[in-house]
Amino acid sequence: PDVPDSPASPLLYPRFLGRRDEVGHLHSVMASVQRGEGVSAAVMGSAGAGKTRFLEELTADARLQGFQIISGACPSGGGNPLQPVVSALRNAQKEIRSIHSWVQDDDRPELARLFPELAPENAEEVPEDFRREDQSALFAALFSVFESLGRAKPLFLAIDDIQWADSSTLAFLGFAAERLNGLPILLCLAHRPFEEKPRPEWMNNSIAVELSPLGTEATEDLVASLFGTVDAPEGLIDLIYRISGGNPFHVIETVKSLVDKGSIVWRDSQW
């Protein structure tokens, strides 16, 4: 009864499934954060485990709970120093109005190194690089922006793929994570295993959320959501589970491949 007579496309957009415990845990964390108990959370999982989708769903939930949202991601090449944080703030301009509104006058010279528009018209040229010993003042000024935002309204700050983050971004995130106590800020970071560099020690104090492979029941639910039917074709789930190992991305790609090859077809209003 749930299957369309003539589906617009062979497969539907998959539902978000199999992460009820993990989402429920972070929902309780959000409630604490709204009371001023700021924390950092680390969402860990292998490639294809669903970290980005998990963050998207969590971000939507946070917005419904009254959080303001600032989100970004680290590019695979590392990018420029602090680029994920700067880009996240720039992309949130509609939500936070203008960064000018949240910057203290004394912090403008430091932040002008990241946001040149904050420099006074008669200021000296803003240096593009900055030395390690200069970062504490810059980090303090940058964190002050998030602190001001959080004091105005609970803040959900999400950064994806931090296994690719440059050293300055990782250092700033650690700086911020150590200063969240007493602030309504949830710093949510997602990452694959750190392979090319060690996992930062400060993350040991973050709330850990590990996205393990899906079990057979959740795999069956995910496959059914792709087909738009309660009942998946007989024998298909065991096959897909053996191939994918319960990795959500591999589950979806395996189903797509089987459909593309004609191993699974739509006939007589059923798969």
PDB file of C-alpha atoms in Angstrom:
ATOM      1  CA  PRO A   1       0.000   0.000   0.000  1.00  0.00           C
ATOM      2  CA  ASP A   2       2.926   2.375   0.521  1.00  0.00           C
ATOM      3  CA  VAL A   3       4.356   1.762  -2.953  1.00  0.00           C
ATOM      4  CA  PRO A   4       3.511   4.278  -5.686  1.00  0.00           C
ATOM      5  CA  ASP A   5       1.971   2.875  -8.883  1.00  0.00           C
ATOM      6  CA  SER A   6       4.571   4.624 -11.009  1.00  0.00           C
ATOM      7  CA  PRO A   7       7.464   6.033  -8.995  1.00  0.00           C
ATOM      8  CA  ALA A   8       9.014   9.248 -10.305  1.00  0.00           C
ATOM      9  CA  SER A   9      12.437   7.722  -9.694  1.00  0.00           C
ATOM     10  CA  PRO A  10      13.434   4.118  -8.970  1.00  0.00           C
ATOM     11  CA  LEU A  11      14.670   4.898  -5.470  1.00  0.00           C
ATOM     12  CA  LEU A  12      13.564   7.379  -2.846  1.00  0.00           C
ATOM     13  CA  TYR A  13      15.684   9.663  -0.679  1.00  0.00           C
ATOM     14  CA  PRO A  14      16.699   7.506   2.310  1.00  0.00           C
ATOM     15  CA  ARG A  15      15.235   8.260   5.690  1.00  0.00           C
ATOM     16  CA  PHE A  16      17.477   8.978   8.668  1.00  0.00           C
ATOM     17  CA  LEU A  17      17.431   5.679  10.560  1.00  0.00           C
ATOM     18  CA  GLY A  18      19.274   3.620  13.130  1.00  0.00           C
ATOM     19  CA  ARG A  19      20.691   6.418  15.300  1.00  0.00           C
ATOM     20  CA  ARG A  20      17.951   6.816  17.904  1.00  0.00           C
ATOM     21  CA  ASP A  21      20.228   6.320  20.934  1.00  0.00           C
ATOM     22  CA  GLU A  22      22.906   8.684  19.653  1.00  0.00           C
ATOM     23  CA  VAL A  23      20.379  11.409  18.794  1.00  0.00           C
ATOM     24  CA  GLY A  24      18.597  10.963  22.104  1.00  0.00           C
ATOM     25  CA  HIS A  25      21.871  11.377  23.974  1.00  0.00           C
ATOM     26  CA  LEU A  26      22.651  14.640  22.230  1.00  0.00           C
ATOM     27  CA  HIS A  27      19.090  15.895  22.716  1.00  0.00           C
ATOM     28  CA  SER A  28      19.663  15.611  26.466  1.00  0.00           C
ATOM     29  CA  VAL A  29      22.985  17.414  26.010  1.00  0.00           C
ATOM     30  CA  MET A  30      21.182  20.228  24.176  1.00  0.00           C
ATOM     31  CA  ALA A  31      18.823  20.646  27.110  1.00  0.00           C
ATOM     32  CA  SER A  32      21.796  21.034  29.453  1.00  0.00           C
ATOM     33  CA  VAL A  33      23.459  23.496  27.095  1.00  0.00           C
ATOM     34  CA  GLN A  34      20.336  25.656  27.037  1.00  0.00           C
ATOM     35  CA  ARG A  35      20.740  25.916  30.816  1.00  0.00           C
ATOM     36  CA  GLY A  36      24.249  27.275  30.328  1.00  0.00           C
ATOM     37  CA  GLU A  37      26.206  24.028  30.584  1.00  0.00           C
ATOM     38  CA  GLY A  38      28.253  24.413  27.410  1.00  0.00           C
ATOM     39  CA  VAL A  39      30.176  21.401  26.129  1.00  0.00           C
ATOM     40  CA  SER A  40      31.886  19.990  23.075  1.00  0.00           C
ATOM     41  CA  ALA A  41      30.793  16.757  21.438  1.00  0.00           C
ATOM     42  CA  ALA A  42      32.768  14.604  19.017  1.00  0.00           C
ATOM     43  CA  VAL A  43      30.830  12.533  16.483  1.00  0.00           C
ATOM     44  CA  MET A  44      33.124   9.768  15.271  1.00  0.00           C
ATOM     45  CA  GLY A  45      32.715   7.251  12.499  1.00  0.00           C
ATOM     46  CA  SER A  46      34.383   5.706   9.492  1.00  0.00           C
ATOM     47  CA  ALA A  47      33.879   7.034   5.975  1.00  0.00           C
ATOM     48  CA  GLY A  48      30.269   6.449   4.987  1.00  0.00           C
ATOM     49  CA  ALA A  49      29.021   5.992   8.555  1.00  0.00           C
ATOM     50  CA  GLY A  50      26.664   8.942   8.154  1.00  0.00           C
ATOM     51  CA  LYS A  51      28.422  11.689  10.113  1.00  0.00           C
ATOM     52  CA  THR A  52      27.385  14.492   7.752  1.00  0.00           C
ATOM     53  CA  ARG A  53      23.755  13.317   7.669  1.00  0.00           C
ATOM     54  CA  PHE A  54      23.842  12.959  11.454  1.00  0.00           C
ATOM     55  CA  LEU A  55      25.028  16.566  11.794  1.00  0.00           C
ATOM     56  CA  GLU A  56      22.349  17.747   9.370  1.00  0.00           C
ATOM     57  CA  GLU A  57      19.601  16.054  11.382  1.00  0.00           C
ATOM     58  CA  LEU A  58      21.044  17.291  14.659  1.00  0.00           C
ATOM     59  CA  THR A  59      21.300  20.813  13.280  1.00  0.00           C
ATOM     60  CA  ALA A  60      17.643  20.740  12.254  1.00  0.00           C
ATOM     61  CA  ASP A  61      16.675  19.539  15.731  1.00  0.00           C
ATOM     62  CA  ALA A  62      18.789  22.251  17.361  1.00  0.00           C
ATOM     63  CA  ARG A  63      17.081  24.916  15.279  1.00  0.00           C
ATOM     64  CA  LEU A  64      13.669  23.616  16.343  1.00  0.00           C
ATOM     65  CA  GLN A  65      14.809  23.813  19.969  1.00  0.00           C
ATOM     66  CA  GLY A  66      15.670  27.488  19.584  1.00  0.00           C
ATOM     67  CA  PHE A  67      19.397  27.378  18.922  1.00  0.00           C
ATOM     68  CA  GLN A  68      21.021  29.715  16.462  1.00  0.00           C
ATOM     69  CA  ILE A  69      23.104  27.734  13.998  1.00  0.00           C
ATOM     70  CA  ILE A  70      26.638  28.237  12.740  1.00  0.00           C
ATOM     71  CA  SER A  71      28.074  25.364  10.720  1.00  0.00           C
ATOM     72  CA  GLY A  72      31.020  24.663   8.485  1.00  0.00           C
ATOM     73  CA  ALA A  73      33.308  21.927   7.212  1.00  0.00           C
ATOM     74  CA  CYS A  74      37.013  21.396   6.721  1.00  0.00           C
ATOM     75  CA  PRO A  75      38.181  20.955   3.119  1.00  0.00           C
ATOM     76  CA  SER A  76      40.114  17.799   2.321  1.00  0.00           C
ATOM     77  CA  GLY A  77      43.237  19.749   1.475  1.00  0.00           C
ATOM     78  CA  GLY A  78      43.361  21.468   4.856  1.00  0.00           C
ATOM     79  CA  GLY A  79      42.664  24.944   3.483  1.00  0.00           C
ATOM     80  CA  ASN A  80      43.866  28.243   4.878  1.00  0.00           C
ATOM     81  CA  PRO A  81      44.380  28.725   8.619  1.00  0.00           C
ATOM     82  CA  LEU A  82      41.022  28.952  10.427  1.00  0.00           C
ATOM     83  CA  GLN A  83      39.163  28.802   7.100  1.00  0.00           C
ATOM     84  CA  PRO A  84      36.378  26.471   8.366  1.00  0.00           C
ATOM     85  CA  VAL A  85      35.600  28.795  11.282  1.00  0.00           C
ATOM     86  CA  VAL A  86      35.780  31.978   9.219  1.00  0.00           C
ATOM     87  CA  SER A  87      33.638  30.470   6.453  1.00  0.00           C
ATOM     88  CA  ALA A  88      31.078  29.264   9.003  1.00  0.00           C
ATOM     89  CA  LEU A  89      30.706  32.783  10.382  1.00  0.00           C
ATOM     90  CA  ARG A  90      30.480  34.315   6.918  1.00  0.00           C
ATOM     91  CA  ASN A  91      27.875  31.764   5.815  1.00  0.00           C
ATOM     92  CA  ALA A  92      25.787  32.593   8.893  1.00  0.00           C
ATOM     93  CA  GLN A  93      25.548  36.311   8.122  1.00  0.00           C
ATOM     94  CA  LYS A  94      21.788  36.133   7.550  1.00  0.00           C
ATOM     95  CA  GLU A  95      21.260  34.441  10.884  1.00  0.00           C
ATOM     96  CA  ILE A  96      23.603  36.587  12.964  1.00  0.00           C
ATOM     97  CA  ARG A  97      23.007  39.753  10.889  1.00  0.00           C
ATOM     98  CA  SER A  98      26.564  41.054  10.653  1.00  0.00           C
ATOM     99  CA  ILE A  99      29.744  40.056  12.401  1.00  0.00           C
ATOM    100  CA  HIS A 100      30.228  43.758  13.171  1.00  0.00           C
ATOM    101  CA  SER A 101      27.398  43.464  15.705  1.00  0.00           C
ATOM    102  CA  TRP A 102      29.247  40.882  17.784  1.00  0.00           C
ATOM    103  CA  VAL A 103      32.814  42.210  17.812  1.00  0.00           C
ATOM    104  CA  GLN A 104      34.212  44.232  20.700  1.00  0.00           C
ATOM    105  CA  ASP A 105      36.099  47.353  19.628  1.00  0.00           C
ATOM    106  CA  ASP A 106      39.303  46.141  21.297  1.00  0.00           C
ATOM    107  CA  ASP A 107      39.158  42.909  19.286  1.00  0.00           C
ATOM    108  CA  ARG A 108      38.858  44.504  15.870  1.00  0.00           C
ATOM    109  CA  PRO A 109      42.619  44.763  15.141  1.00  0.00           C
ATOM    110  CA  GLU A 110      43.067  41.021  15.765  1.00  0.00           C
ATOM    111  CA  LEU A 111      39.940  39.940  13.928  1.00  0.00           C
ATOM    112  CA  ALA A 112      40.766  42.161  10.967  1.00  0.00           C
ATOM    113  CA  ARG A 113      43.406  39.567  10.147  1.00  0.00           C
ATOM    114  CA  LEU A 114      40.575  37.150   9.392  1.00  0.00           C
ATOM    115  CA  PHE A 115      37.873  39.656   8.440  1.00  0.00           C
ATOM    116  CA  PRO A 116      39.592  42.586   6.644  1.00  0.00           C
ATOM    117  CA  GLU A 117      36.335  44.555   6.574  1.00  0.00           C
ATOM    118  CA  LEU A 118      36.689  45.053  10.336  1.00  0.00           C
ATOM    119  CA  ALA A 119      39.864  47.113   9.946  1.00  0.00           C
ATOM    120  CA  PRO A 120      39.545  50.916  10.237  1.00  0.00           C
ATOM    121  CA  GLU A 121      40.007  52.781   6.974  1.00  0.00           C
ATOM    122  CA  ASN A 122      43.345  54.228   8.102  1.00  0.00           C
ATOM    123  CA  ALA A 123      44.678  50.942   9.480  1.00  0.00           C
ATOM    124  CA  GLU A 124      47.938  49.436   8.310  1.00  0.00           C
ATOM    125  CA  GLU A 125      47.755  46.592   5.817  1.00  0.00           C
ATOM    126  CA  VAL A 126      46.384  43.453   7.429  1.00  0.00           C
ATOM    127  CA  PRO A 127      48.984  40.651   7.420  1.00  0.00           C
ATOM    128  CA  GLU A 128      47.845  37.474   5.720  1.00  0.00           C
ATOM    129  CA  ASP A 129      49.987  35.203   7.866  1.00  0.00           C
ATOM    130  CA  PHE A 130      50.385  35.014  11.618  1.00  0.00           C
ATOM    131  CA  ARG A 131      52.896  33.272  13.809  1.00  0.00           C
ATOM    132  CA  ARG A 132      52.116  30.598  16.372  1.00  0.00           C
ATOM    133  CA  GLU A 133      52.980  32.937  19.266  1.00  0.00           C
ATOM    134  CA  ASP A 134      50.402  35.436  18.011  1.00  0.00           C
ATOM    135  CA  GLN A 135      47.493  33.005  18.090  1.00  0.00           C
ATOM    136  CA  SER A 136      46.389  33.363  21.715  1.00  0.00           C
ATOM    137  CA  ALA A 137      45.228  36.951  21.221  1.00  0.00           C
ATOM    138  CA  LEU A 138      43.577  36.051  17.925  1.00  0.00           C
ATOM    139  CA  PHE A 139      41.856  33.013  19.434  1.00  0.00           C
ATOM    140  CA  ALA A 140      40.590  35.071  22.379  1.00  0.00           C
ATOM    141  CA  ALA A 141      39.138  37.694  20.047  1.00  0.00           C
ATOM    142  CA  LEU A 142      37.544  35.062  17.816  1.00  0.00           C
ATOM    143  CA  PHE A 143      36.085  33.131  20.739  1.00  0.00           C
ATOM    144  CA  SER A 144      34.662  36.397  22.090  1.00  0.00           C
ATOM    145  CA  VAL A 145      32.448  36.560  18.996  1.00  0.00           C
ATOM    146  CA  PHE A 146      30.985  33.122  19.715  1.00  0.00           C
ATOM    147  CA  GLU A 147      30.652  33.964  23.394  1.00  0.00           C
ATOM    148  CA  SER A 148      28.661  37.110  22.549  1.00  0.00           C
ATOM    149  CA  LEU A 149      26.437  35.129  20.194  1.00  0.00           C
ATOM    150  CA  GLY A 150      25.870  32.403  22.779  1.00  0.00           C
ATOM    151  CA  ARG A 151      24.963  34.856  25.524  1.00  0.00           C
ATOM    152  CA  ALA A 152      22.337  36.386  23.244  1.00  0.00           C
ATOM    153  CA  LYS A 153      20.804  33.016  22.274  1.00  0.00           C
ATOM    154  CA  PRO A 154      21.914  29.374  22.690  1.00  0.00           C
ATOM    155  CA  LEU A 155      24.417  28.544  19.982  1.00  0.00           C
ATOM    156  CA  PHE A 156      24.970  25.312  18.050  1.00  0.00           C
ATOM    157  CA  LEU A 157      28.373  25.414  16.352  1.00  0.00           C
ATOM    158  CA  ALA A 158      29.022  22.420  14.096  1.00  0.00           C
ATOM    159  CA  ILE A 159      32.214  21.696  12.156  1.00  0.00           C
ATOM    160  CA  ASP A 160      32.393  18.611   9.941  1.00  0.00           C
ATOM    161  CA  ASP A 161      35.428  16.591   8.805  1.00  0.00           C
ATOM    162  CA  ILE A 162      37.874  17.958  11.352  1.00  0.00           C
ATOM    163  CA  GLN A 163      40.280  15.114  10.543  1.00  0.00           C
ATOM    164  CA  TRP A 164      41.250  17.406   7.644  1.00  0.00           C
ATOM    165  CA  ALA A 165      41.486  20.594   9.708  1.00  0.00           C
ATOM    166  CA  ASP A 166      44.621  22.719   9.562  1.00  0.00           C
ATOM    167  CA  SER A 167      46.655  23.061  12.748  1.00  0.00           C
ATOM    168  CA  SER A 168      45.327  26.551  13.540  1.00  0.00           C
ATOM    169  CA  THR A 169      41.709  25.409  13.257  1.00  0.00           C
ATOM    170  CA  LEU A 170      42.345  22.427  15.542  1.00  0.00           C
ATOM    171  CA  ALA A 171      44.141  24.667  18.029  1.00  0.00           C
ATOM    172  CA  PHE A 172      41.276  27.166  18.053  1.00  0.00           C
ATOM    173  CA  LEU A 173      38.647  24.456  18.491  1.00  0.00           C
ATOM    174  CA  GLY A 174      40.621  23.170  21.470  1.00  0.00           C
ATOM    175  CA  PHE A 175      40.874  26.717  22.833  1.00  0.00           C
ATOM    176  CA  ALA A 176      37.101  27.099  22.497  1.00  0.00           C
ATOM    177  CA  ALA A 177      36.250  23.663  23.913  1.00  0.00           C
ATOM    178  CA  GLU A 178      38.105  24.504  27.128  1.00  0.00           C
ATOM    179  CA  ARG A 179      36.070  27.701  27.637  1.00  0.00           C
ATOM    180  CA  LEU A 180      32.480  26.544  27.136  1.00  0.00           C
ATOM    181  CA  ASN A 181      31.609  25.972  30.782  1.00  0.00           C
ATOM    182  CA  GLY A 182      28.911  28.413  31.848  1.00  0.00           C
ATOM    183  CA  LEU A 183      27.956  29.295  28.288  1.00  0.00           C
ATOM    184  CA  PRO A 184      24.935  28.073  26.283  1.00  0.00           C
ATOM    185  CA  ILE A 185      27.136  26.815  23.446  1.00  0.00           C
ATOM    186  CA  LEU A 186      27.271  23.313  21.983  1.00  0.00           C
ATOM    187  CA  LEU A 187      30.384  22.735  19.899  1.00  0.00           C
ATOM    188  CA  CYS A 188      29.696  19.672  17.762  1.00  0.00           C
ATOM    189  CA  LEU A 189      32.580  18.218  15.761  1.00  0.00           C
ATOM    190  CA  ALA A 190      32.452  15.302  13.341  1.00  0.00           C
ATOM    191  CA  HIS A 191      35.410  13.318  12.135  1.00  0.00           C
ATOM    192  CA  ARG A 192      36.722  10.119  10.650  1.00  0.00           C
ATOM    193  CA  PRO A 193      39.628   8.377  12.381  1.00  0.00           C
ATOM    194  CA  PHE A 194      42.705  10.602  12.412  1.00  0.00           C
ATOM    195  CA  GLU A 195      45.182   8.837  10.136  1.00  0.00           C
ATOM    196  CA  GLU A 196      47.746  11.441   9.066  1.00  0.00           C
ATOM    197  CA  LYS A 197      48.049  13.124  12.474  1.00  0.00           C
ATOM    198  CA  PRO A 198      47.221  12.235  16.076  1.00  0.00           C
ATOM    199  CA  ARG A 199      43.788  12.953  17.467  1.00  0.00           C
ATOM    200  CA  PRO A 200      44.045  16.143  19.573  1.00  0.00           C
ATOM    201  CA  GLU A 201      44.274  15.390  23.291  1.00  0.00           C
ATOM    202  CA  TRP A 202      41.700  18.036  24.178  1.00  0.00           C
ATOM    203  CA  MET A 203      39.072  15.928  22.400  1.00  0.00           C
ATOM    204  CA  ASN A 204      39.381  13.343  25.164  1.00  0.00           C
ATOM    205  CA  ASN A 205      37.258  15.677  27.288  1.00  0.00           C
ATOM    206  CA  SER A 206      34.519  15.974  24.662  1.00  0.00           C
ATOM    207  CA  ILE A 207      31.317  13.961  24.803  1.00  0.00           C
ATOM    208  CA  ALA A 208      31.974  11.018  22.495  1.00  0.00           C
ATOM    209  CA  VAL A 209      29.316   9.823  20.060  1.00  0.00           C
ATOM    210  CA  GLU A 210      30.420   6.901  17.904  1.00  0.00           C
ATOM    211  CA  LEU A 211      28.450   5.984  14.808  1.00  0.00           C
ATOM    212  CA  SER A 212      28.869   2.235  14.572  1.00  0.00           C
ATOM    213  CA  PRO A 213      27.727   0.175  11.559  1.00  0.00           C
ATOM    214  CA  LEU A 214      23.994  -0.412  11.340  1.00  0.00           C
ATOM    215  CA  GLY A 215      22.586  -3.707  12.531  1.00  0.00           C
ATOM    216  CA  THR A 216      20.514  -5.944  10.287  1.00  0.00           C
ATOM    217  CA  GLU A 217      17.212  -4.446  11.475  1.00  0.00           C
ATOM    218  CA  ALA A 218      18.322  -0.859  10.809  1.00  0.00           C
ATOM    219  CA  THR A 219      19.796  -1.949   7.476  1.00  0.00           C
ATOM    220  CA  GLU A 220      16.433  -3.459   6.533  1.00  0.00           C
ATOM    221  CA  ASP A 221      14.656  -0.210   7.514  1.00  0.00           C
ATOM    222  CA  LEU A 222      17.108   1.823   5.419  1.00  0.00           C
ATOM    223  CA  VAL A 223      16.644  -0.419   2.376  1.00  0.00           C
ATOM    224  CA  ALA A 224      12.863  -0.308   2.786  1.00  0.00           C
ATOM    225  CA  SER A 225      12.977   3.501   2.903  1.00  0.00           C
ATOM    226  CA  LEU A 226      14.862   3.503  -0.404  1.00  0.00           C
ATOM    227  CA  PHE A 227      12.233   1.300  -2.016  1.00  0.00           C
ATOM    228  CA  GLY A 228       9.342   3.181  -0.442  1.00  0.00           C
ATOM    229  CA  THR A 229       7.827  -0.016   0.891  1.00  0.00           C
ATOM    230  CA  VAL A 230       7.625  -1.788   4.206  1.00  0.00           C
ATOM    231  CA  ASP A 231       8.743  -5.101   2.707  1.00  0.00           C
ATOM    232  CA  ALA A 232      12.084  -5.378   0.956  1.00  0.00           C
ATOM    233  CA  PRO A 233      12.501  -8.120  -1.652  1.00  0.00           C
ATOM    234  CA  GLU A 234      13.002 -11.542  -0.092  1.00  0.00           C
ATOM    235  CA  GLY A 235      16.606 -12.435   0.668  1.00  0.00           C
ATOM    236  CA  LEU A 236      17.855  -8.975  -0.271  1.00  0.00           C
ATOM    237  CA  ILE A 237      18.676  -7.715   3.219  1.00  0.00           C
ATOM    238  CA  ASP A 238      21.142 -10.486   4.042  1.00  0.00           C
ATOM    239  CA  LEU A 239      22.888  -9.916   0.720  1.00  0.00           C
ATOM    240  CA  ILE A 240      23.164  -6.167   1.186  1.00  0.00           C
ATOM    241  CA  TYR A 241      24.275  -6.531   4.785  1.00  0.00           C
ATOM    242  CA  ARG A 242      27.048  -8.958   3.795  1.00  0.00           C
ATOM    243  CA  ILE A 243      28.257  -6.598   1.067  1.00  0.00           C
ATOM    244  CA  SER A 244      27.983  -3.341   3.029  1.00  0.00           C
ATOM    245  CA  GLY A 245      28.852  -4.432   6.538  1.00  0.00           C
ATOM    246  CA  GLY A 246      26.100  -2.118   7.771  1.00  0.00           C
ATOM    247  CA  ASN A 247      27.853   1.025   6.536  1.00  0.00           C
ATOM    248  CA  PRO A 248      24.967   3.356   5.537  1.00  0.00           C
ATOM    249  CA  PHE A 249      26.733   4.799   2.494  1.00  0.00           C
ATOM    250  CA  HIS A 250      27.639   1.340   1.244  1.00  0.00           C
ATOM    251  CA  VAL A 251      24.085   0.123   1.852  1.00  0.00           C
ATOM    252  CA  ILE A 252      22.699   2.907  -0.353  1.00  0.00           C
ATOM    253  CA  GLU A 253      25.332   2.473  -3.052  1.00  0.00           C
ATOM    254  CA  THR A 254      24.829  -1.309  -3.105  1.00  0.00           C
ATOM    255  CA  VAL A 255      21.095  -0.888  -3.630  1.00  0.00           C
ATOM    256  CA  LYS A 256      21.683   1.662  -6.390  1.00  0.00           C
ATOM    257  CA  SER A 257      24.146  -0.668  -8.092  1.00  0.00           C
ATOM    258  CA  LEU A 258      21.742  -3.619  -7.968  1.00  0.00           C
ATOM    259  CA  VAL A 259      18.969  -1.482  -9.466  1.00  0.00           C
ATOM    260  CA  ASP A 260      21.254  -0.050 -12.171  1.00  0.00           C
ATOM    261  CA  LYS A 261      22.382  -3.548 -13.162  1.00  0.00           C
ATOM    262  CA  GLY A 262      18.796  -4.777 -13.372  1.00  0.00           C
ATOM    263  CA  SER A 263      19.255  -7.277 -10.547  1.00  0.00           C
ATOM    264  CA  ILE A 264      16.297  -5.609  -8.846  1.00  0.00           C
ATOM    265  CA  VAL A 265      13.452  -4.290 -10.993  1.00  0.00           C
ATOM    266  CA  TRP A 266      10.101  -2.547 -10.527  1.00  0.00           C
ATOM    267  CA  ARG A 267       7.342  -4.780 -11.884  1.00  0.00           C
ATOM    268  CA  ASP A 268       3.607  -5.064 -11.218  1.00  0.00           C
ATOM    269  CA  SER A 269       3.775  -2.299  -8.589  1.00  0.00           C
ATOM    270  CA  GLN A 270       6.412  -4.035  -6.541  1.00  0.00           C
ATOM    271  CA  TRP A 271      10.144  -4.619  -6.425  1.00  0.00           C
TER     272      TRP A 271
END
